[in-house]
mmCIF file with all atom_site columns, C-alpha atoms in Angstrom:
data_model
loop_
_atom_site.group_PDB
_atom_site.id
_atom_site.type_symbol
_atom_site.label_atom_id
_atom_site.label_alt_id
_atom_site.label_comp_id
_atom_site.label_asym_id
_atom_site.label_entity_id
_atom_site.label_seq_id
_atom_site.pdbx_PDB_ins_code
_atom_site.Cartn_x
_atom_site.Cartn_y
_atom_site.Cartn_z
_atom_site.occupancy
_atom_site.B_iso_or_equiv
_atom_site.pdbx_formal_charge
_atom_site.auth_seq_id
_atom_site.auth_comp_id
_atom_site.auth_asym_id
_atom_site.auth_atom_id
_atom_site.pdbx_PDB_model_num
ATOM 1   C CA . MET P 1 1   ? -56.196 33.984 -6.023  1.00 0.00 ? 1   MET P CA 1
ATOM 2   C CA . ASP P 1 2   ? -59.734 34.165 -6.538  1.00 0.00 ? 2   ASP P CA 1
ATOM 3   C CA . ARG P 1 3   ? -62.242 31.660 -8.171  1.00 0.00 ? 3   ARG P CA 1
ATOM 4   C CA . LEU P 1 4   ? -62.051 33.070 -11.817 1.00 0.00 ? 4   LEU P CA 1
ATOM 5   C CA . GLN P 1 5   ? -58.382 33.295 -11.813 1.00 0.00 ? 5   GLN P CA 1
ATOM 6   C CA . ARG P 1 6   ? -57.998 29.828 -10.535 1.00 0.00 ? 6   ARG P CA 1
ATOM 7   C CA . SER P 1 7   ? -60.345 28.890 -13.277 1.00 0.00 ? 7   SER P CA 1
ATOM 8   C CA . ALA P 1 8   ? -58.174 30.347 -16.101 1.00 0.00 ? 8   ALA P CA 1
ATOM 9   C CA . TRP P 1 9   ? -55.376 28.204 -15.425 1.00 0.00 ? 9   TRP P CA 1
ATOM 10  C CA . GLN P 1 10  ? -57.549 25.161 -14.901 1.00 0.00 ? 10  GLN P CA 1
ATOM 11  C CA . TYR P 1 11  ? -59.419 26.215 -18.258 1.00 0.00 ? 11  TYR P CA 1
ATOM 12  C CA . VAL P 1 12  ? -55.966 26.081 -20.334 1.00 0.00 ? 12  VAL P CA 1
ATOM 13  C CA . ALA P 1 13  ? -54.889 22.824 -18.491 1.00 0.00 ? 13  ALA P CA 1
ATOM 14  C CA . GLU P 1 14  ? -57.940 21.101 -19.923 1.00 0.00 ? 14  GLU P CA 1
ATOM 15  C CA . VAL P 1 15  ? -59.340 20.355 -16.278 1.00 0.00 ? 15  VAL P CA 1
ATOM 16  C CA . LEU P 1 16  ? -62.366 22.342 -16.247 1.00 0.00 ? 16  LEU P CA 1
ATOM 17  C CA . PRO P 1 17  ? -64.911 21.065 -18.354 1.00 0.00 ? 17  PRO P CA 1
ATOM 18  C CA . PRO P 1 18  ? -67.043 23.542 -20.411 1.00 0.00 ? 18  PRO P CA 1
ATOM 19  C CA . GLU P 1 19  ? -70.294 22.318 -18.823 1.00 0.00 ? 19  GLU P CA 1
ATOM 20  C CA . GLU P 1 20  ? -69.218 23.699 -15.264 1.00 0.00 ? 20  GLU P CA 1
ATOM 21  C CA . LEU P 1 21  ? -68.199 27.371 -16.757 1.00 0.00 ? 21  LEU P CA 1
ATOM 22  C CA . PRO P 1 22  ? -72.196 28.464 -16.393 1.00 0.00 ? 22  PRO P CA 1
ATOM 23  C CA . MET P 1 23  ? -72.189 27.680 -12.891 1.00 0.00 ? 23  MET P CA 1
ATOM 24  C CA . LEU P 1 24  ? -68.771 29.170 -12.126 1.00 0.00 ? 24  LEU P CA 1
ATOM 25  C CA . ALA P 1 25  ? -70.025 32.486 -13.669 1.00 0.00 ? 25  ALA P CA 1
ATOM 26  C CA . ALA P 1 26  ? -72.913 32.012 -11.260 1.00 0.00 ? 26  ALA P CA 1
ATOM 27  C CA . HIS P 1 27  ? -70.446 31.862 -7.974  1.00 0.00 ? 27  HIS P CA 1
ATOM 28  C CA . ALA P 1 28  ? -68.219 34.541 -9.496  1.00 0.00 ? 28  ALA P CA 1
ATOM 29  C CA . LEU P 1 29  ? -71.426 36.940 -9.729  1.00 0.00 ? 29  LEU P CA 1
ATOM 30  C CA . VAL P 1 30  ? -72.369 36.103 -6.017  1.00 0.00 ? 30  VAL P CA 1
ATOM 31  C CA . ASP P 1 31  ? -68.732 36.886 -5.442  1.00 0.00 ? 31  ASP P CA 1
ATOM 32  C CA . GLY P 1 32  ? -69.379 40.029 -6.523  1.00 0.00 ? 32  GLY P CA 1
ATOM 33  C CA . ARG P 1 33  ? -67.671 39.917 -9.997  1.00 0.00 ? 33  ARG P CA 1
ATOM 34  C CA . ASP P 1 34  ? -69.724 41.332 -12.872 1.00 0.00 ? 34  ASP P CA 1
ATOM 35  C CA . SER P 1 35  ? -69.762 41.718 -16.476 1.00 0.00 ? 35  SER P CA 1
ATOM 36  C CA . PRO P 1 36  ? -72.086 41.482 -19.266 1.00 0.00 ? 36  PRO P CA 1
ATOM 37  C CA . ALA P 1 37  ? -70.585 38.436 -20.747 1.00 0.00 ? 37  ALA P CA 1
ATOM 38  C CA . LEU P 1 38  ? -70.374 36.648 -17.138 1.00 0.00 ? 38  LEU P CA 1
ATOM 39  C CA . ARG P 1 39  ? -74.254 37.523 -16.659 1.00 0.00 ? 39  ARG P CA 1
ATOM 40  C CA . GLU P 1 40  ? -75.113 35.939 -20.326 1.00 0.00 ? 40  GLU P CA 1
ATOM 41  C CA . LEU P 1 41  ? -72.724 32.942 -19.138 1.00 0.00 ? 41  LEU P CA 1
ATOM 42  C CA . ALA P 1 42  ? -74.137 32.454 -15.805 1.00 0.00 ? 42  ALA P CA 1
ATOM 43  C CA . GLY P 1 43  ? -77.707 32.113 -17.535 1.00 0.00 ? 43  GLY P CA 1
ATOM 44  C CA . LEU P 1 44  ? -76.788 29.389 -19.794 1.00 0.00 ? 44  LEU P CA 1
ATOM 45  C CA . PRO P 1 45  ? -78.041 25.885 -19.117 1.00 0.00 ? 45  PRO P CA 1
ATOM 46  C CA . ARG P 1 46  ? -75.012 23.248 -18.440 1.00 0.00 ? 46  ARG P CA 1
ATOM 47  C CA . ARG P 1 47  ? -76.059 21.543 -21.747 1.00 0.00 ? 47  ARG P CA 1
ATOM 48  C CA . SER P 1 48  ? -75.530 24.466 -23.731 1.00 0.00 ? 48  SER P CA 1
ATOM 49  C CA . ASP P 1 49  ? -73.484 24.449 -26.967 1.00 0.00 ? 49  ASP P CA 1
ATOM 50  C CA . GLU P 1 50  ? -69.544 24.016 -25.824 1.00 0.00 ? 50  GLU P CA 1
ATOM 51  C CA . THR P 1 51  ? -68.244 26.877 -28.370 1.00 0.00 ? 51  THR P CA 1
ATOM 52  C CA . GLU P 1 52  ? -70.869 29.200 -27.311 1.00 0.00 ? 52  GLU P CA 1
ATOM 53  C CA . ILE P 1 53  ? -70.108 28.507 -23.596 1.00 0.00 ? 53  ILE P CA 1
ATOM 54  C CA . ARG P 1 54  ? -65.925 28.690 -24.303 1.00 0.00 ? 54  ARG P CA 1
ATOM 55  C CA . GLU P 1 55  ? -66.501 31.954 -26.112 1.00 0.00 ? 55  GLU P CA 1
ATOM 56  C CA . LEU P 1 56  ? -68.712 33.651 -23.475 1.00 0.00 ? 56  LEU P CA 1
ATOM 57  C CA . TYR P 1 57  ? -66.274 32.261 -20.873 1.00 0.00 ? 57  TYR P CA 1
ATOM 58  C CA . VAL P 1 58  ? -63.036 33.835 -22.424 1.00 0.00 ? 58  VAL P CA 1
ATOM 59  C CA . GLN P 1 59  ? -64.952 37.024 -23.283 1.00 0.00 ? 59  GLN P CA 1
ATOM 60  C CA . ALA P 1 60  ? -66.306 36.988 -19.518 1.00 0.00 ? 60  ALA P CA 1
ATOM 61  C CA . LEU P 1 61  ? -62.533 36.956 -18.108 1.00 0.00 ? 61  LEU P CA 1
ATOM 62  C CA . GLY P 1 62  ? -61.390 39.688 -20.888 1.00 0.00 ? 62  GLY P CA 1
ATOM 63  C CA . GLU P 1 63  ? -64.106 41.828 -19.193 1.00 0.00 ? 63  GLU P CA 1
ATOM 64  C CA . LEU P 1 64  ? -62.968 41.424 -16.098 1.00 0.00 ? 64  LEU P CA 1
ATOM 65  C CA . GLY P 1 65  ? -59.212 41.697 -16.710 1.00 0.00 ? 65  GLY P CA 1
ATOM 66  C CA . VAL P 1 66  ? -58.481 37.997 -15.875 1.00 0.00 ? 66  VAL P CA 1
ATOM 67  C CA . PRO P 1 67  ? -55.814 36.686 -18.295 1.00 0.00 ? 67  PRO P CA 1
ATOM 68  C CA . LEU P 1 68  ? -55.716 33.257 -19.748 1.00 0.00 ? 68  LEU P CA 1
ATOM 69  C CA . PRO P 1 69  ? -52.224 32.005 -19.073 1.00 0.00 ? 69  PRO P CA 1
ATOM 70  C CA . ASP P 1 70  ? -50.066 30.147 -21.269 1.00 0.00 ? 70  ASP P CA 1
ATOM 71  C CA . GLU P 1 71  ? -50.036 26.353 -21.599 1.00 0.00 ? 71  GLU P CA 1
ATOM 72  C CA . GLU P 1 72  ? -46.727 26.299 -20.121 1.00 0.00 ? 72  GLU P CA 1
ATOM 73  C CA . THR P 1 73  ? -47.816 28.453 -16.857 1.00 0.00 ? 73  THR P CA 1
ATOM 74  C CA . ALA P 1 74  ? -51.006 26.599 -16.779 1.00 0.00 ? 74  ALA P CA 1
ATOM 75  C CA . GLY P 1 75  ? -49.204 23.181 -16.753 1.00 0.00 ? 75  GLY P CA 1
ATOM 76  C CA . ARG P 1 76  ? -46.866 24.058 -14.144 1.00 0.00 ? 76  ARG P CA 1
ATOM 77  C CA . ARG P 1 77  ? -50.143 25.092 -12.153 1.00 0.00 ? 77  ARG P CA 1
ATOM 78  C CA . LEU P 1 78  ? -51.753 21.816 -12.531 1.00 0.00 ? 78  LEU P CA 1
ATOM 79  C CA . LEU P 1 79  ? -48.290 20.146 -11.394 1.00 0.00 ? 79  LEU P CA 1
ATOM 80  C CA . VAL P 1 80  ? -48.267 22.250 -8.191  1.00 0.00 ? 80  VAL P CA 1
ATOM 81  C CA . SER P 1 81  ? -52.112 21.792 -7.685  1.00 0.00 ? 81  SER P CA 1
ATOM 82  C CA . LEU P 1 82  ? -51.678 17.541 -8.009  1.00 0.00 ? 82  LEU P CA 1
ATOM 83  C CA . ALA P 1 83  ? -48.384 17.681 -5.626  1.00 0.00 ? 83  ALA P CA 1
ATOM 84  C CA . VAL P 1 84  ? -50.285 19.953 -3.087  1.00 0.00 ? 84  VAL P CA 1
ATOM 85  C CA . GLY P 1 85  ? -53.334 17.450 -3.355  1.00 0.00 ? 85  GLY P CA 1
ATOM 86  C CA . LEU P 1 86  ? -50.991 14.243 -2.803  1.00 0.00 ? 86  LEU P CA 1
ATOM 87  C CA . THR P 1 87  ? -48.994 16.111 -0.095  1.00 0.00 ? 87  THR P CA 1
ATOM 88  C CA . ASN P 1 88  ? -52.585 17.056 1.935   1.00 0.00 ? 88  ASN P CA 1
ATOM 89  C CA . ALA P 1 89  ? -54.009 13.547 1.314   1.00 0.00 ? 89  ALA P CA 1
ATOM 90  C CA . GLU P 1 90  ? -56.713 14.660 -0.941  1.00 0.00 ? 90  GLU P CA 1
ATOM 91  C CA . LEU P 1 91  ? -55.535 12.510 -3.993  1.00 0.00 ? 91  LEU P CA 1
ATOM 92  C CA . SER P 1 92  ? -53.773 9.302  -4.006  1.00 0.00 ? 92  SER P CA 1
ATOM 93  C CA . PRO P 1 93  ? -50.750 8.761  -6.389  1.00 0.00 ? 93  PRO P CA 1
ATOM 94  C CA . LYS P 1 94  ? -52.687 7.167  -9.012  1.00 0.00 ? 94  LYS P CA 1
ATOM 95  C CA . GLU P 1 95  ? -55.362 9.973  -8.944  1.00 0.00 ? 95  GLU P CA 1
ATOM 96  C CA . VAL P 1 96  ? -52.267 12.323 -9.691  1.00 0.00 ? 96  VAL P CA 1
ATOM 97  C CA . VAL P 1 97  ? -51.225 10.185 -12.759 1.00 0.00 ? 97  VAL P CA 1
ATOM 98  C CA . ASP P 1 98  ? -54.782 9.887  -13.914 1.00 0.00 ? 98  ASP P CA 1
ATOM 99  C CA . ARG P 1 99  ? -55.133 13.913 -13.380 1.00 0.00 ? 99  ARG P CA 1
ATOM 100 C CA . LEU P 1 100 ? -52.000 14.712 -15.685 1.00 0.00 ? 100 LEU P CA 1
ATOM 101 C CA . SER P 1 101 ? -54.176 15.772 -18.769 1.00 0.00 ? 101 SER P CA 1
ATOM 102 C CA . MET P 1 102 ? -51.914 17.468 -20.833 1.00 0.00 ? 102 MET P CA 1
ATOM 103 C CA . THR P 1 103 ? -48.320 17.731 -21.764 1.00 0.00 ? 103 THR P CA 1
ATOM 104 C CA . VAL P 1 104 ? -46.542 19.308 -19.003 1.00 0.00 ? 104 VAL P CA 1
ATOM 105 C CA . ALA P 1 105 ? -43.064 21.453 -19.712 1.00 0.00 ? 105 ALA P CA 1
ATOM 106 C CA . ALA P 1 106 ? -41.310 21.280 -16.102 1.00 0.00 ? 106 ALA P CA 1
ATOM 107 C CA . CYS P 1 107 ? -39.264 24.268 -15.370 1.00 0.00 ? 107 CYS P CA 1
ATOM 108 C CA . THR P 1 108 ? -37.581 23.824 -11.998 1.00 0.00 ? 108 THR P CA 1
ATOM 109 C CA . PRO P 1 109 ? -35.633 20.490 -11.123 1.00 0.00 ? 109 PRO P CA 1
ATOM 110 C CA . GLU P 1 110 ? -38.472 19.807 -8.485  1.00 0.00 ? 110 GLU P CA 1
ATOM 111 C CA . GLU P 1 111 ? -41.261 19.863 -11.342 1.00 0.00 ? 111 GLU P CA 1
ATOM 112 C CA . THR P 1 112 ? -38.869 17.796 -13.372 1.00 0.00 ? 112 THR P CA 1
ATOM 113 C CA . GLN P 1 113 ? -38.552 15.288 -10.686 1.00 0.00 ? 113 GLN P CA 1
ATOM 114 C CA . PHE P 1 114 ? -42.063 15.025 -9.610  1.00 0.00 ? 114 PHE P CA 1
ATOM 115 C CA . LEU P 1 115 ? -42.884 14.569 -13.333 1.00 0.00 ? 115 LEU P CA 1
ATOM 116 C CA . SER P 1 116 ? -40.483 12.114 -13.965 1.00 0.00 ? 116 SER P CA 1
ATOM 117 C CA . ILE P 1 117 ? -41.347 9.571  -10.955 1.00 0.00 ? 117 ILE P CA 1
ATOM 118 C CA . ALA P 1 118 ? -45.193 10.229 -12.101 1.00 0.00 ? 118 ALA P CA 1
ATOM 119 C CA . ALA P 1 119 ? -44.276 9.275  -15.638 1.00 0.00 ? 119 ALA P CA 1
ATOM 120 C CA . ASP P 1 120 ? -42.993 5.845  -14.292 1.00 0.00 ? 120 ASP P CA 1
ATOM 121 C CA . TYR P 1 121 ? -45.988 4.574  -13.185 1.00 0.00 ? 121 TYR P CA 1
ATOM 122 C CA . SER P 1 122 ? -47.373 1.581  -14.988 1.00 0.00 ? 122 SER P CA 1
ATOM 123 C CA . GLU P 1 123 ? -50.614 -0.334 -14.526 1.00 0.00 ? 123 GLU P CA 1
ATOM 124 C CA . TRP P 1 124 ? -48.229 -3.399 -14.485 1.00 0.00 ? 124 TRP P CA 1
ATOM 125 C CA . MET P 1 125 ? -46.348 -2.535 -11.575 1.00 0.00 ? 125 MET P CA 1
ATOM 126 C CA . SER P 1 126 ? -45.912 -5.424 -9.007  1.00 0.00 ? 126 SER P CA 1
ATOM 127 C CA . ALA P 1 127 ? -47.254 -5.209 -5.781  1.00 0.00 ? 127 ALA P CA 1
ATOM 128 C CA . ASP P 1 128 ? -43.691 -4.936 -4.416  1.00 0.00 ? 128 ASP P CA 1
ATOM 129 C CA . GLU P 1 129 ? -42.819 -1.908 -6.576  1.00 0.00 ? 129 GLU P CA 1
ATOM 130 C CA . LEU P 1 130 ? -45.882 0.196  -5.948  1.00 0.00 ? 130 LEU P CA 1
ATOM 131 C CA . PRO P 1 131 ? -45.224 1.318  -2.440  1.00 0.00 ? 131 PRO P CA 1
ATOM 132 C CA . GLY P 1 132 ? -41.731 2.419  -3.606  1.00 0.00 ? 132 GLY P CA 1
ATOM 133 C CA . TRP P 1 133 ? -42.991 4.368  -6.349  1.00 0.00 ? 133 TRP P CA 1
ATOM 134 C CA . GLU P 1 134 ? -45.752 5.893  -4.010  1.00 0.00 ? 134 GLU P CA 1
ATOM 135 C CA . ASN P 1 135 ? -43.447 6.988  -1.565  1.00 0.00 ? 135 ASN P CA 1
ATOM 136 C CA . SER P 1 136 ? -40.836 8.636  -4.011  1.00 0.00 ? 136 SER P CA 1
ATOM 137 C CA . LEU P 1 137 ? -44.025 10.378 -5.608  1.00 0.00 ? 137 LEU P CA 1
ATOM 138 C CA . ARG P 1 138 ? -45.081 11.579 -2.189  1.00 0.00 ? 138 ARG P CA 1
ATOM 139 C CA . THR P 1 139 ? -41.437 13.004 -1.583  1.00 0.00 ? 139 THR P CA 1
ATOM 140 C CA . ALA P 1 140 ? -41.234 14.793 -4.726  1.00 0.00 ? 140 ALA P CA 1
ATOM 141 C CA . ALA P 1 141 ? -44.738 16.221 -4.318  1.00 0.00 ? 141 ALA P CA 1
ATOM 142 C CA . HIS P 1 142 ? -43.319 17.549 -0.986  1.00 0.00 ? 142 HIS P CA 1
ATOM 143 C CA . SER P 1 143 ? -40.139 18.945 -2.312  1.00 0.00 ? 143 SER P CA 1
ATOM 144 C CA . LEU P 1 144 ? -42.409 20.601 -5.224  1.00 0.00 ? 144 LEU P CA 1
ATOM 145 C CA . THR P 1 145 ? -45.042 22.376 -2.900  1.00 0.00 ? 145 THR P CA 1
ATOM 146 C CA . VAL P 1 146 ? -42.308 23.519 -0.578  1.00 0.00 ? 146 VAL P CA 1
ATOM 147 C CA . SER P 1 147 ? -39.993 25.028 -3.418  1.00 0.00 ? 147 SER P CA 1
ATOM 148 C CA . THR P 1 148 ? -42.954 26.361 -5.837  1.00 0.00 ? 148 THR P CA 1
ATOM 149 C CA . ASP P 1 149 ? -43.003 30.030 -6.829  1.00 0.00 ? 149 ASP P CA 1
ATOM 150 C CA . LEU P 1 150 ? -46.476 29.834 -8.149  1.00 0.00 ? 150 LEU P CA 1
ATOM 151 C CA . GLY P 1 151 ? -48.428 30.809 -4.925  1.00 0.00 ? 151 GLY P CA 1
ATOM 152 C CA . SER P 1 152 ? -51.110 29.195 -2.919  1.00 0.00 ? 152 SER P CA 1
ATOM 153 C CA . GLY P 1 153 ? -54.573 28.751 -3.516  1.00 0.00 ? 153 GLY P CA 1
ATOM 154 C CA . ILE P 1 154 ? -54.400 27.177 -6.992  1.00 0.00 ? 154 ILE P CA 1
ATOM 155 C CA . GLY P 1 155 ? -56.959 24.272 -5.724  1.00 0.00 ? 155 GLY P CA 1
ATOM 156 C CA . VAL P 1 156 ? -57.117 20.961 -6.704  1.00 0.00 ? 156 VAL P CA 1
ATOM 157 C CA . PRO P 1 157 ? -58.639 19.917 -9.819  1.00 0.00 ? 157 PRO P CA 1
ATOM 158 C CA . ARG P 1 158 ? -61.501 17.397 -9.751  1.00 0.00 ? 158 ARG P CA 1
ATOM 159 C CA . SER P 1 159 ? -61.558 14.443 -11.954 1.00 0.00 ? 159 SER P CA 1
ATOM 160 C CA . ARG P 1 160 ? -63.446 14.954 -15.236 1.00 0.00 ? 160 ARG P CA 1
ATOM 161 C CA . VAL P 1 161 ? -66.663 12.898 -15.412 1.00 0.00 ? 161 VAL P CA 1
ATOM 162 C CA . THR P 1 162 ? -67.392 11.722 -18.748 1.00 0.00 ? 162 THR P CA 1
ATOM 163 C CA . ASP P 1 163 ? -70.868 10.790 -19.937 1.00 0.00 ? 163 ASP P CA 1
#
């Protein structure tokens, strides 16, 4: 999965902030992708109008034949990317919970289990409960990563930085 295909699900899952899209477009140009909207997007400053950035991004994807997935597919890819991040020790269990930024519909038993355990997190968990929850989430993450049909190379979304 290339950079633009990965960005499409991240965009729909709302884990790719609009201000990162101009740089993404510049990287795509370096990768050999090209279209009029992609060039225009790459030339915009990070702090350009979000509506303009979003419109150019969607237009560029269309020109390049990269479809935007539906929300269900984007949400499932988000779940898998978080499970991969946890399994590979790139994310902590708490970071996984913090990055579930949208309502996700689980379609497989493994997705349901992972999402259910993640939803059980509470900042009021006792010190005795937390290790058990973390182990359960790691186990569910591993089960999801080995059973998924969503492919590799989906990437782990970074946390959104808010100003």
